[in-house]
Structures are given as structure tokens and as C-alpha cells.
């Protein structure tokens, strides 16, 4: 920066802080900023300084703000130097500095890191992966949709009378009822006439054999959820067990009452 350039910078500063400018001021600023050119970044540094403070600008302020402006451009451009295996260290330094200077001057467009690194797989690699396994975005579909699940559960036999699913713990995160404990819904209200659907499913897996995939008691079905036939089989078995229990009770005669001595105030009556 020459004294004439420094005088222009000082004139721009004087427009904000009304300072007086002399030849000595121009020469001093030129020497302090001797390695900086008079360009739009230098002028913007002066404007940015007075945009946030009323203090007089100094050469250090201009230098610091100008460097910040240019560093922001470099960060937005993400310049990547591919390099050359045959180049010398001096050549690398010169070319890398030229690349950073171009980015700081705004000659390189702003781009993301992915764009700068060209991180997208080449077309040849994509063509090879297409024939291996399944595509990455081809996630397995659910066994049944929520609507189908609701329809199937609505047709399952009613288990409200006996609640055999209480034999297992409830796997629902908001419930976690222990075996032989009633399920609970919000606010800790007990479900006295039914259980959570997932608890009923867990009971079917624990005690029934699946008619569709032959999974034995304690073994999960081949599907993500128990097959509806397995749940129905559990319900039928429980209904039959409850029917047999009631039949035994009805066929068993009552136990005769024992004659016991009656104690009265006057002694024992025989």
C-alpha cells in the first residue's frame, strides 16, 4: 500500500469519525499496511469496523477485519488441492497459496465439503453395487400394516373372563406389569377386563405351538410378530381349560359340613 492508497483509506475513515488527515498520517498508515493492497476488501474492512463501533479505526483494525473477510470466503469455498506426485515442495507451496488466494478473492464459488471432495461414488462403482445383494435403501417392509393388525386383533377370541396372559410379564414400556399383575394404562389405572395386545402375544409365544411355522413354546415365529393362528390357538386352549375347570367344579359334590359343638354361656350343649 502506497501513501496515496493510505490517504484514500484515511479519507474513508474520516467520513465516519471526522478525523483530520495529514501527510504524516498517510505515510504512517502506508508503512503499517505495506503488505496489503487497496482493494474492495480493505474498504469493506473500514466500513465493517464503523458498522459496529464508534471508536476510531487503526491499521490493526483494518488488517484484522480484512483477514476475517477473506478467511470466511476460504471456509465457504472448501478449496481442495489434489496435488501432483512429481511436484516439489516449493511448487506445492506456491500452488496451494495461489489456490487459497483465489478462494479469498472470491474466484472460487461457495460449495459444501461433499461437493469439494466429489464424494459421490463414481458411476462404475454404483453399477457394481447394483448387482450385489439388495439396494441400500430397500429396507424390509413390516409383516403387516397397522390397519391389518387392528383388524386381526378385533377378530381374535375374547379373553376378558380368564385373562390367561397374566401368566407372563407385560412387555409394554409404559406398563411393565409383573406376572399375575394387571396391566396399567395412563395415570396408573388398572385394566381389569383385558390386557395389552403385546402381553397377549408374549403369552402365545411362551405357551403355544404355532400352527403356521411350527415354532414351539418359547420360540418366536418366523415372522416379526406371532402369527394370528398361534394367538387363536392359545385362546382356544385357554377357553377349553376354563371350560374343564368349571365342569369339574359343577360335577364335584359339595363337602358335608362338620357338626361342631356350640359354646354357650351355660356350657356345652350336646
mmCIF file of C-alpha atoms in Angstrom:
data_model
loop_
_atom_site.group_PDB
_atom_site.id
_atom_site.type_symbol
_atom_site.label_atom_id
_atom_site.label_comp_id
_atom_site.label_asym_id
_atom_site.label_seq_id
_atom_site.Cartn_x
_atom_site.Cartn_y
_atom_site.Cartn_z
ATOM 1 C CA UNK A 1 0.000 0.000 0.000
ATOM 2 C CA UNK A 2 1.410 3.364 -1.033
ATOM 3 C CA UNK A 3 0.950 6.676 0.853
ATOM 4 C CA UNK A 4 -1.622 7.662 -1.775
ATOM 5 C CA UNK A 5 -3.537 4.435 -1.121
ATOM 6 C CA UNK A 6 -3.303 5.004 2.622
ATOM 7 C CA UNK A 7 -4.617 8.551 2.153
ATOM 8 C CA UNK A 8 -7.706 7.112 0.447
ATOM 9 C CA UNK A 9 -8.223 4.708 3.340
ATOM 10 C CA UNK A 10 -7.877 7.568 5.821
ATOM 11 C CA UNK A 11 -10.351 9.660 3.828
ATOM 12 C CA UNK A 12 -12.853 6.832 4.128
ATOM 13 C CA UNK A 13 -12.214 6.708 7.882
ATOM 14 C CA UNK A 14 -12.636 10.478 8.142
ATOM 15 C CA UNK A 15 -16.060 10.195 6.575
ATOM 16 C CA UNK A 16 -17.099 8.272 9.704
ATOM 17 C CA UNK A 17 -15.073 9.817 12.556
ATOM 18 C CA UNK A 18 -14.323 13.300 11.133
ATOM 19 C CA UNK A 19 -10.573 12.964 11.747
ATOM 20 C CA UNK A 20 -8.032 15.325 10.220
ATOM 21 C CA UNK A 21 -5.565 13.804 7.770
ATOM 22 C CA UNK A 22 -2.001 14.882 7.097
ATOM 23 C CA UNK A 23 0.869 13.608 5.037
ATOM 24 C CA UNK A 24 2.475 12.047 8.090
ATOM 25 C CA UNK A 25 -0.724 10.093 8.751
ATOM 26 C CA UNK A 26 -0.774 8.723 5.217
ATOM 27 C CA UNK A 27 2.890 7.704 5.357
ATOM 28 C CA UNK A 28 2.449 6.001 8.754
ATOM 29 C CA UNK A 29 -0.620 4.046 7.613
ATOM 30 C CA UNK A 30 1.116 3.075 4.386
ATOM 31 C CA UNK A 31 4.060 1.662 6.321
ATOM 32 C CA UNK A 32 1.792 -0.205 8.773
ATOM 33 C CA UNK A 33 -0.217 -1.693 5.882
ATOM 34 C CA UNK A 34 2.660 -2.007 3.428
ATOM 35 C CA UNK A 35 1.855 -5.663 2.579
ATOM 36 C CA UNK A 36 -1.871 -5.029 1.926
ATOM 37 C CA UNK A 37 -3.318 -3.711 -1.334
ATOM 38 C CA UNK A 38 -6.003 -1.056 -1.629
ATOM 39 C CA UNK A 39 -8.942 -3.183 -2.781
ATOM 40 C CA UNK A 40 -12.602 -3.730 -2.005
ATOM 41 C CA UNK A 41 -11.737 -5.954 0.963
ATOM 42 C CA UNK A 42 -9.748 -3.130 2.573
ATOM 43 C CA UNK A 43 -12.561 -0.656 2.005
ATOM 44 C CA UNK A 44 -15.106 -3.154 3.350
ATOM 45 C CA UNK A 45 -12.964 -3.674 6.466
ATOM 46 C CA UNK A 46 -13.220 0.055 7.229
ATOM 47 C CA UNK A 47 -16.982 0.048 6.674
ATOM 48 C CA UNK A 48 -17.458 -3.083 8.805
ATOM 49 C CA UNK A 49 -15.462 -1.519 11.627
ATOM 50 C CA UNK A 50 -17.603 1.597 11.815
ATOM 51 C CA UNK A 51 -20.743 -0.502 11.403
ATOM 52 C CA UNK A 52 -20.310 -1.937 14.912
ATOM 53 C CA UNK A 53 -18.336 0.665 16.892
ATOM 54 C CA UNK A 54 -17.786 4.389 17.251
ATOM 55 C CA UNK A 55 -14.075 4.036 18.030
ATOM 56 C CA UNK A 56 -11.532 5.334 15.550
ATOM 57 C CA UNK A 57 -10.156 2.662 13.243
ATOM 58 C CA UNK A 58 -6.469 1.807 13.415
ATOM 59 C CA UNK A 59 -4.286 -0.071 10.930
ATOM 60 C CA UNK A 60 -4.586 -3.138 13.199
ATOM 61 C CA UNK A 61 -8.396 -2.980 12.959
ATOM 62 C CA UNK A 62 -8.299 -2.802 9.168
ATOM 63 C CA UNK A 63 -5.827 -5.684 8.958
ATOM 64 C CA UNK A 64 -7.798 -7.910 11.353
ATOM 65 C CA UNK A 65 -11.218 -7.324 9.760
ATOM 66 C CA UNK A 66 -9.859 -7.732 6.223
ATOM 67 C CA UNK A 67 -8.286 -11.075 7.162
ATOM 68 C CA UNK A 68 -11.587 -12.241 8.673
ATOM 69 C CA UNK A 69 -13.460 -11.366 5.464
ATOM 70 C CA UNK A 70 -11.067 -13.369 3.335
ATOM 71 C CA UNK A 71 -10.954 -16.336 5.730
ATOM 72 C CA UNK A 72 -14.749 -16.553 5.554
ATOM 73 C CA UNK A 73 -14.552 -16.893 1.757
ATOM 74 C CA UNK A 74 -11.948 -19.635 2.049
ATOM 75 C CA UNK A 75 -14.109 -21.514 4.546
ATOM 76 C CA UNK A 76 -17.152 -21.285 2.284
ATOM 77 C CA UNK A 77 -15.248 -22.484 -0.806
ATOM 78 C CA UNK A 78 -13.577 -25.505 0.907
ATOM 79 C CA UNK A 79 -10.613 -25.480 -1.524
ATOM 80 C CA UNK A 80 -9.161 -28.962 -2.043
ATOM 81 C CA UNK A 81 -5.731 -29.369 -3.587
ATOM 82 C CA UNK A 82 -5.358 -32.692 -5.406
ATOM 83 C CA UNK A 83 -1.621 -32.406 -5.639
ATOM 84 C CA UNK A 84 0.892 -33.749 -8.106
ATOM 85 C CA UNK A 85 3.232 -36.652 -7.219
ATOM 86 C CA UNK A 86 6.010 -35.169 -9.344
ATOM 87 C CA UNK A 87 5.939 -31.647 -7.908
ATOM 88 C CA UNK A 88 8.500 -30.348 -5.462
ATOM 89 C CA UNK A 89 7.775 -28.938 -2.045
ATOM 90 C CA UNK A 90 8.297 -25.390 -3.328
ATOM 91 C CA UNK A 91 5.879 -25.993 -6.190
ATOM 92 C CA UNK A 92 3.271 -27.386 -3.821
ATOM 93 C CA UNK A 93 3.606 -24.353 -1.535
ATOM 94 C CA UNK A 94 3.291 -21.924 -4.436
ATOM 95 C CA UNK A 95 0.277 -23.649 -5.981
ATOM 96 C CA UNK A 96 -1.505 -24.105 -2.665
ATOM 97 C CA UNK A 97 -1.034 -20.442 -1.787
ATOM 98 C CA UNK A 98 -2.362 -19.452 -5.201
ATOM 99 C CA UNK A 99 -5.419 -21.629 -4.648
ATOM 100 C CA UNK A 100 -6.118 -20.111 -1.227
ATOM 101 C CA UNK A 101 -5.620 -16.608 -2.615
ATOM 102 C CA UNK A 102 -8.136 -17.336 -5.385
ATOM 103 C CA UNK A 103 -10.644 -18.547 -2.803
ATOM 104 C CA UNK A 104 -10.050 -15.489 -0.616
ATOM 105 C CA UNK A 105 -10.509 -13.179 -3.609
ATOM 106 C CA UNK A 106 -13.860 -14.821 -4.334
ATOM 107 C CA UNK A 107 -12.806 -16.548 -7.558
ATOM 108 C CA UNK A 108 -13.854 -19.974 -6.193
ATOM 109 C CA UNK A 109 -17.613 -20.481 -5.625
ATOM 110 C CA UNK A 110 -19.011 -21.437 -2.244
ATOM 111 C CA UNK A 111 -19.638 -25.188 -2.032
ATOM 112 C CA UNK A 112 -20.181 -27.914 0.548
ATOM 113 C CA UNK A 113 -17.477 -30.327 1.694
ATOM 114 C CA UNK A 114 -19.166 -33.140 -0.245
ATOM 115 C CA UNK A 115 -19.031 -31.085 -3.438
ATOM 116 C CA UNK A 116 -15.435 -30.072 -2.809
ATOM 117 C CA UNK A 117 -14.307 -33.659 -2.260
ATOM 118 C CA UNK A 118 -16.521 -35.002 -5.059
ATOM 119 C CA UNK A 119 -17.663 -37.604 -2.539
ATOM 120 C CA UNK A 120 -20.389 -39.113 -4.712
ATOM 121 C CA UNK A 121 -19.441 -42.684 -5.749
ATOM 122 C CA UNK A 122 -18.314 -42.997 -9.375
ATOM 123 C CA UNK A 123 -20.801 -44.397 -11.862
ATOM 124 C CA UNK A 124 -18.704 -47.551 -12.255
ATOM 125 C CA UNK A 125 -18.911 -48.266 -8.502
ATOM 126 C CA UNK A 126 -22.668 -47.678 -8.457
ATOM 127 C CA UNK A 127 -23.081 -50.081 -11.375
ATOM 128 C CA UNK A 128 -21.199 -52.806 -9.476
ATOM 129 C CA UNK A 129 -23.108 -52.378 -6.230
ATOM 130 C CA UNK A 130 -26.418 -52.620 -8.070
ATOM 131 C CA UNK A 131 -25.795 -56.318 -8.668
ATOM 132 C CA UNK A 132 -24.761 -57.193 -5.099
ATOM 133 C CA UNK A 133 -27.444 -58.096 -2.562
ATOM 134 C CA UNK A 134 -30.249 -55.594 -2.339
ATOM 135 C CA UNK A 135 -30.110 -51.804 -2.675
ATOM 136 C CA UNK A 136 -29.212 -49.960 0.485
ATOM 137 C CA UNK A 137 -32.497 -48.071 0.510
ATOM 138 C CA UNK A 138 -34.557 -51.280 0.091
ATOM 139 C CA UNK A 139 -35.488 -51.734 3.740
ATOM 140 C CA UNK A 140 -37.628 -54.756 4.685
ATOM 141 C CA UNK A 141 -41.319 -53.999 4.809
ATOM 142 C CA UNK A 142 -43.265 -54.677 8.033
ATOM 143 C CA UNK A 143 -45.013 -58.036 8.384
ATOM 144 C CA UNK A 144 -48.429 -56.385 8.448
ATOM 145 C CA UNK A 145 -49.654 -52.829 8.362
ATOM 146 C CA UNK A 146 -51.108 -51.206 11.494
ATOM 147 C CA UNK A 147 -54.551 -51.323 9.892
ATOM 148 C CA UNK A 148 -54.272 -55.064 9.220
ATOM 149 C CA UNK A 149 -53.051 -55.665 12.761
ATOM 150 C CA UNK A 150 -56.044 -53.816 14.235
ATOM 151 C CA UNK A 151 -58.424 -55.813 12.026
ATOM 152 C CA UNK A 152 -56.872 -59.151 13.011
ATOM 153 C CA UNK A 153 -56.889 -58.348 16.710
ATOM 154 C CA UNK A 154 -60.523 -57.306 16.553
ATOM 155 C CA UNK A 155 -61.429 -60.816 15.340
ATOM 156 C CA UNK A 156 -59.419 -62.710 17.976
ATOM 157 C CA UNK A 157 -61.379 -64.535 20.699
ATOM 158 C CA UNK A 158 -62.218 -62.509 23.767
ATOM 159 C CA UNK A 159 -60.056 -63.365 26.780
ATOM 160 C CA UNK A 160 -61.541 -60.915 29.274
ATOM 161 C CA UNK A 161 -63.047 -63.573 31.562
ATOM 162 C CA UNK A 162 -59.942 -65.561 32.460
ATOM 163 C CA UNK A 163 -57.044 -63.216 31.428
ATOM 164 C CA UNK A 164 -54.590 -66.110 30.947
ATOM 165 C CA UNK A 165 -51.966 -63.670 29.626
ATOM 166 C CA UNK A 166 -51.327 -62.585 33.226
ATOM 167 C CA UNK A 167 -49.033 -65.607 33.441
ATOM 168 C CA UNK A 168 -46.299 -63.564 31.712
ATOM 169 C CA UNK A 169 -44.927 -60.090 32.336
ATOM 170 C CA UNK A 170 -46.197 -57.248 30.161
ATOM 171 C CA UNK A 171 -43.528 -56.064 27.667
ATOM 172 C CA UNK A 172 -45.148 -52.647 27.076
ATOM 173 C CA UNK A 173 -42.644 -49.961 28.145
ATOM 174 C CA UNK A 174 -45.262 -47.803 29.874
ATOM 175 C CA UNK A 175 -46.722 -50.762 31.780
ATOM 176 C CA UNK A 176 -44.159 -53.472 32.665
ATOM 177 C CA UNK A 177 -46.683 -55.308 34.853
ATOM 178 C CA UNK A 178 -45.162 -58.339 36.588
ATOM 179 C CA UNK A 179 -46.718 -61.817 36.186
ATOM 180 C CA UNK A 180 -50.166 -62.100 37.833
ATOM 181 C CA UNK A 181 -50.358 -58.306 37.999
ATOM 182 C CA UNK A 182 -52.953 -56.399 35.993
ATOM 183 C CA UNK A 183 -51.853 -54.186 33.128
ATOM 184 C CA UNK A 184 -51.993 -50.443 33.634
ATOM 185 C CA UNK A 185 -52.688 -47.547 31.314
ATOM 186 C CA UNK A 186 -52.082 -43.839 31.766
ATOM 187 C CA UNK A 187 -52.315 -42.415 35.309
ATOM 188 C CA UNK A 188 -51.776 -45.929 36.727
ATOM 189 C CA UNK A 189 -55.351 -47.139 36.063
ATOM 190 C CA UNK A 190 -55.523 -50.954 36.076
ATOM 191 C CA UNK A 191 -57.092 -52.839 33.161
ATOM 192 C CA UNK A 192 -59.382 -55.291 34.975
ATOM 193 C CA UNK A 193 -61.123 -56.792 31.936
ATOM 194 C CA UNK A 194 -58.298 -57.133 29.365
ATOM 195 C CA UNK A 195 -54.536 -56.925 28.834
ATOM 196 C CA UNK A 196 -52.234 -55.160 26.405
ATOM 197 C CA UNK A 197 -52.011 -56.766 22.975
ATOM 198 C CA UNK A 198 -48.261 -57.281 23.216
ATOM 199 C CA UNK A 199 -48.694 -59.129 26.515
ATOM 200 C CA UNK A 200 -51.210 -61.463 24.881
ATOM 201 C CA UNK A 201 -48.719 -62.029 22.042
ATOM 202 C CA UNK A 202 -45.934 -62.800 24.530
ATOM 203 C CA UNK A 203 -48.228 -65.305 26.285
ATOM 204 C CA UNK A 204 -48.923 -67.057 22.972
ATOM 205 C CA UNK A 205 -45.187 -67.331 22.202
ATOM 206 C CA UNK A 206 -44.455 -68.694 25.680
ATOM 207 C CA UNK A 207 -47.139 -71.408 25.865
ATOM 208 C CA UNK A 208 -48.468 -72.280 22.379
ATOM 209 C CA UNK A 209 -47.112 -74.001 19.283
ATOM 210 C CA UNK A 210 -47.638 -72.008 16.088
ATOM 211 C CA UNK A 211 -49.804 -73.868 13.532
ATOM 212 C CA UNK A 212 -48.232 -71.889 10.664
ATOM 213 C CA UNK A 213 -44.473 -72.077 11.273
ATOM 214 C CA UNK A 214 -44.352 -74.906 13.895
ATOM 215 C CA UNK A 215 -42.475 -72.700 16.363
ATOM 216 C CA UNK A 216 -42.604 -74.442 19.719
ATOM 217 C CA UNK A 217 -43.409 -72.883 23.104
ATOM 218 C CA UNK A 218 -40.795 -70.290 23.961
ATOM 219 C CA UNK A 219 -39.678 -69.960 20.337
ATOM 220 C CA UNK A 220 -40.524 -66.909 18.219
ATOM 221 C CA UNK A 221 -42.399 -67.236 14.961
ATOM 222 C CA UNK A 222 -40.591 -66.826 11.670
ATOM 223 C CA UNK A 223 -42.439 -63.508 11.301
ATOM 224 C CA UNK A 224 -41.609 -60.353 13.304
ATOM 225 C CA UNK A 225 -44.857 -60.855 15.261
ATOM 226 C CA UNK A 226 -46.676 -64.024 16.363
ATOM 227 C CA UNK A 227 -48.905 -65.431 13.659
ATOM 228 C CA UNK A 228 -52.616 -64.794 14.304
ATOM 229 C CA UNK A 229 -53.243 -68.561 14.188
ATOM 230 C CA UNK A 230 -50.911 -69.005 17.156
ATOM 231 C CA UNK A 231 -52.815 -66.404 19.159
ATOM 232 C CA UNK A 232 -56.112 -68.075 18.271
ATOM 233 C CA UNK A 233 -54.707 -71.473 19.291
ATOM 234 C CA UNK A 234 -53.739 -70.080 22.682
ATOM 235 C CA UNK A 235 -57.206 -68.643 23.130
ATOM 236 C CA UNK A 236 -58.880 -71.949 22.272
ATOM 237 C CA UNK A 237 -56.669 -73.851 24.697
ATOM 238 C CA UNK A 238 -57.405 -71.356 27.461
ATOM 239 C CA UNK A 239 -61.146 -71.499 26.772
ATOM 240 C CA UNK A 240 -61.082 -75.307 26.889
ATOM 241 C CA UNK A 241 -59.096 -75.277 30.124
ATOM 242 C CA UNK A 242 -61.551 -72.836 31.677
ATOM 243 C CA UNK A 243 -64.486 -75.000 30.492
ATOM 244 C CA UNK A 244 -62.919 -78.144 32.007
ATOM 245 C CA UNK A 245 -62.285 -76.358 35.287
ATOM 246 C CA UNK A 246 -65.909 -75.223 35.505
ATOM 247 C CA UNK A 247 -67.123 -78.734 34.567
ATOM 248 C CA UNK A 248 -65.076 -80.272 37.360
ATOM 249 C CA UNK A 249 -66.455 -77.788 39.835
ATOM 250 C CA UNK A 250 -70.035 -78.483 38.757
ATOM 251 C CA UNK A 251 -69.615 -82.272 38.939
ATOM 252 C CA UNK A 252 -67.953 -82.336 42.334
ATOM 253 C CA UNK A 253 -70.459 -82.669 45.198
ATOM 254 C CA UNK A 254 -70.126 -80.188 48.000
ATOM 255 C CA UNK A 255 -68.184 -81.246 51.068
ATOM 256 C CA UNK A 256 -70.511 -82.025 54.007
ATOM 257 C CA UNK A 257 -70.339 -79.657 56.902
ATOM 258 C CA UNK A 258 -68.931 -80.935 60.165
ATOM 259 C CA UNK A 259 -71.095 -80.893 63.310
ATOM 260 C CA UNK A 260 -69.248 -78.844 65.825
ATOM 261 C CA UNK A 261 -70.013 -78.228 69.460
ATOM 262 C CA UNK A 262 -71.663 -74.915 70.116
ATOM 263 C CA UNK A 263 -70.339 -72.978 73.048
ATOM 264 C CA UNK A 264 -72.835 -71.041 75.092
ATOM 265 C CA UNK A 265 -72.659 -69.089 78.264
ATOM 266 C CA UNK A 266 -74.221 -72.014 80.159
ATOM 267 C CA UNK A 267 -71.751 -74.625 78.981
ATOM 268 C CA UNK A 268 -71.722 -77.190 76.179
ATOM 269 C CA UNK A 269 -74.933 -78.370 74.513
ATOM 270 C CA UNK A 270 -74.856 -81.895 73.139
#
